[in-house]
PDB file of C-alpha atoms in Angstrom:
ATOM      1  CA  MET A  12       0.000   0.000   0.000  1.00 57.00           C
ATOM      2  CA  ALA A  13       1.539   3.285  -1.094  1.00 61.00           C
ATOM      3  CA  THR A  14       1.373   6.161   1.321  1.00 68.00           C
ATOM      4  CA  GLU A  15       0.989   9.678   0.101  1.00 76.00           C
ATOM      5  CA  GLU A  16       3.361  12.224   1.480  1.00 85.00           C
ATOM      6  CA  MET A  17       1.691  15.207   3.047  1.00 88.00           C
ATOM      7  CA  LYS A  18       2.857  18.591   1.765  1.00 89.00           C
ATOM      8  CA  ILE A  19       4.040  20.937   4.482  1.00 92.00           C
ATOM      9  CA  TYR A  20       3.452  24.676   4.085  1.00 91.00           C
ATOM     10  CA  THR A  21       5.233  27.504   5.848  1.00 94.00           C
ATOM     11  CA  LEU A  22       3.250  30.146   7.709  1.00 90.00           C
ATOM     12  CA  ALA A  23       4.270  32.684   5.053  1.00 89.00           C
ATOM     13  CA  GLU A  24       2.923  30.421   2.300  1.00 92.00           C
ATOM     14  CA  MET A  25      -0.371  29.988   4.145  1.00 93.00           C
ATOM     15  CA  LYS A  26      -0.702  33.754   4.651  1.00 91.00           C
ATOM     16  CA  ASP A  27       0.045  34.357   0.964  1.00 92.00           C
ATOM     17  CA  LYS A  28      -2.564  31.795  -0.074  1.00 92.00           C
ATOM     18  CA  TYR A  29      -5.395  32.654   2.316  1.00 91.00           C
ATOM     19  CA  ILE A  30      -4.862  36.328   3.190  1.00 92.00           C
ATOM     20  CA  GLY A  31      -2.945  37.643   0.208  1.00 92.00           C
ATOM     21  CA  LYS A  32       0.615  38.535  -0.643  1.00 93.00           C
ATOM     22  CA  ILE A  33       2.548  41.266   1.179  1.00 89.00           C
ATOM     23  CA  GLY A  34       1.465  44.644  -0.179  1.00 90.00           C
ATOM     24  CA  ASN A  35      -2.120  43.478  -0.675  1.00 89.00           C
ATOM     25  CA  PRO A  36      -4.483  45.696   1.401  1.00 90.00           C
ATOM     26  CA  GLU A  37      -6.051  42.709   3.187  1.00 92.00           C
ATOM     27  CA  ARG A  38      -2.626  41.315   4.104  1.00 89.00           C
ATOM     28  CA  ASP A  39      -1.387  44.722   5.284  1.00 87.00           C
ATOM     29  CA  GLU A  40      -4.462  45.106   7.501  1.00 88.00           C
ATOM     30  CA  TYR A  41      -3.985  41.592   8.898  1.00 88.00           C
ATOM     31  CA  GLU A  42      -0.307  42.232   9.704  1.00 87.00           C
ATOM     32  CA  TYR A  43      -1.153  45.590  11.330  1.00 84.00           C
ATOM     33  CA  GLU A  44      -3.871  44.047  13.507  1.00 85.00           C
ATOM     34  CA  LEU A  45      -1.511  41.237  14.495  1.00 87.00           C
ATOM     35  CA  ARG A  46       1.192  43.700  15.558  1.00 85.00           C
ATOM     36  CA  MET A  47      -1.316  45.715  17.570  1.00 86.00           C
ATOM     37  CA  ASP A  48      -2.577  42.552  19.266  1.00 89.00           C
ATOM     38  CA  VAL A  49       0.992  41.565  20.173  1.00 89.00           C
ATOM     39  CA  LEU A  50       1.670  45.081  21.477  1.00 90.00           C
ATOM     40  CA  GLY A  51      -1.410  44.863  23.690  1.00 91.00           C
ATOM     41  CA  LYS A  52      -0.243  41.532  25.069  1.00 93.00           C
ATOM     42  CA  MET A  53       3.185  43.047  25.791  1.00 92.00           C
ATOM     43  CA  ILE A  54       1.555  45.866  27.746  1.00 93.00           C
ATOM     44  CA  LYS A  55      -0.474  43.389  29.790  1.00 95.00           C
ATOM     45  CA  SER A  56       2.528  41.163  30.425  1.00 95.00           C
ATOM     46  CA  ALA A  57       4.721  44.102  31.517  1.00 94.00           C
ATOM     47  CA  ARG A  58       1.932  45.429  33.775  1.00 94.00           C
ATOM     48  CA  GLN A  59       1.516  42.035  35.429  1.00 96.00           C
ATOM     49  CA  GLU A  60       5.281  41.666  35.801  1.00 95.00           C
ATOM     50  CA  ARG A  61       5.269  44.995  37.685  1.00 95.00           C
ATOM     51  CA  LYS A  62       2.341  43.704  39.770  1.00 96.00           C
ATOM     52  CA  LEU A  63       0.128  46.641  38.818  1.00 97.00           C
ATOM     53  CA  THR A  64      -3.606  46.623  38.294  1.00 97.00           C
ATOM     54  CA  GLN A  65      -5.073  48.265  35.219  1.00 96.00           C
ATOM     55  CA  GLU A  66      -6.360  51.025  37.472  1.00 97.00           C
ATOM     56  CA  GLN A  67      -2.914  51.636  38.996  1.00 97.00           C
ATOM     57  CA  LEU A  68      -1.280  51.771  35.565  1.00 97.00           C
ATOM     58  CA  GLY A  69      -4.004  54.101  34.338  1.00 95.00           C
ATOM     59  CA  LYS A  70      -3.279  56.515  37.208  1.00 96.00           C
ATOM     60  CA  LEU A  71       0.447  56.469  36.373  1.00 96.00           C
ATOM     61  CA  VAL A  72      -0.308  57.239  32.733  1.00 94.00           C
ATOM     62  CA  GLY A  73      -3.181  59.657  33.368  1.00 93.00           C
ATOM     63  CA  VAL A  74      -5.932  57.609  31.731  1.00 92.00           C
ATOM     64  CA  GLN A  75      -8.895  55.594  32.946  1.00 93.00           C
ATOM     65  CA  LYS A  76      -8.711  51.864  33.710  1.00 94.00           C
ATOM     66  CA  ALA A  77     -10.996  51.270  30.711  1.00 93.00           C
ATOM     67  CA  GLN A  78      -8.356  52.681  28.351  1.00 92.00           C
ATOM     68  CA  ILE A  79      -5.689  50.359  29.763  1.00 94.00           C
ATOM     69  CA  SER A  80      -8.077  47.434  29.349  1.00 94.00           C
ATOM     70  CA  LYS A  81      -8.752  48.483  25.750  1.00 91.00           C
ATOM     71  CA  LEU A  82      -5.000  48.820  25.075  1.00 92.00           C
ATOM     72  CA  GLU A  83      -4.343  45.345  26.413  1.00 93.00           C
ATOM     73  CA  ARG A  84      -7.039  43.821  24.208  1.00 90.00           C
ATOM     74  CA  SER A  85      -5.640  45.554  21.120  1.00 84.00           C
ATOM     75  CA  ALA A  86      -3.471  48.633  20.941  1.00 76.00           C
ATOM     76  CA  ASN A  87      -4.795  49.703  17.517  1.00 75.00           C
ATOM     77  CA  SER A  88      -6.816  52.595  18.920  1.00 74.00           C
ATOM     78  CA  ALA A  89      -3.918  54.098  20.889  1.00 83.00           C
ATOM     79  CA  THR A  90      -1.699  56.952  19.841  1.00 85.00           C
ATOM     80  CA  ILE A  91       2.054  56.463  19.811  1.00 84.00           C
ATOM     81  CA  ASP A  92       2.229  59.059  22.584  1.00 88.00           C
ATOM     82  CA  THR A  93      -0.052  56.977  24.820  1.00 88.00           C
ATOM     83  CA  ILE A  94       1.888  53.794  24.104  1.00 89.00           C
ATOM     84  CA  ILE A  95       5.164  55.529  24.989  1.00 89.00           C
ATOM     85  CA  LYS A  96       3.617  56.874  28.228  1.00 92.00           C
ATOM     86  CA  VAL A  97       2.414  53.384  29.153  1.00 94.00           C
ATOM     87  CA  PHE A  98       5.820  51.794  28.653  1.00 93.00           C
ATOM     88  CA  ARG A  99       7.548  54.638  30.512  1.00 93.00           C
ATOM     89  CA  ALA A 100       5.136  54.153  33.427  1.00 95.00           C
ATOM     90  CA  LEU A 101       6.028  50.464  33.344  1.00 95.00           C
ATOM     91  CA  LYS A 102       9.732  51.360  33.317  1.00 93.00           C
ATOM     92  CA  ALA A 103      10.021  49.376  30.111  1.00 92.00           C
ATOM     93  CA  GLU A 104      11.901  50.308  26.957  1.00 86.00           C
ATOM     94  CA  ILE A 105      10.127  50.399  23.626  1.00 82.00           C
ATOM     95  CA  ASN A 106      11.669  51.017  20.217  1.00 78.00           C
ATOM     96  CA  PHE A 107      10.000  51.976  16.962  1.00 72.00           C
ATOM     97  CA  ASN A 108      11.766  51.346  13.676  1.00 69.00           C
ATOM     98  CA  VAL A 109      10.823  53.126  10.479  1.00 70.00           C
ATOM     99  CA  LYS A 110      12.215  51.983   7.150  1.00 68.00           C
ATOM    100  CA  LEU A 111      12.505  54.578   4.396  1.00 70.00           C
ATOM    101  CA  GLU A 112      13.526  52.703   1.280  1.00 68.00           C
ATOM    102  CA  ASP A 113      16.789  51.053   2.392  1.00 67.00           C
ATOM    103  CA  ASN A 114      17.429  53.289   5.431  1.00 65.00           C
ATOM    104  CA  PHE A 115      16.153  52.637   8.944  1.00 59.00           C
ATOM    105  CA  LEU A 116      15.191  55.402  11.356  1.00 59.00           C
ATOM    106  CA  LYS A 117      14.949  54.442  14.993  1.00 58.00           C
ATOM    107  CA  LEU A 118      12.795  56.133  17.622  1.00 55.00           C
ATOM    108  CA  ALA A 119      13.514  54.960  21.140  1.00 52.00           C
TER     109      ALA A 119
END
């Protein structure tokens, strides 16, 4: 009895096939949402590591607990300024990289 070999796909191949290639608006939106979700999880993890409640972090940043909760679920509605304030309040370093053609700009 001959066995068929199962084809293995990389994550990038699956994204290309089911979401679209890089540069496609649907793929760009997916990648953006994914990054914002990861950023929210980083905020939550750093807050918990510092043993702060959402309310305590909100007071340090100058926002309501609800905004911290919203950030942790997905940071896509936050301004860069708010995100920087949150990480500063957490005494955590955050870096933003911007690529212009072949040159990188770094905002720390």
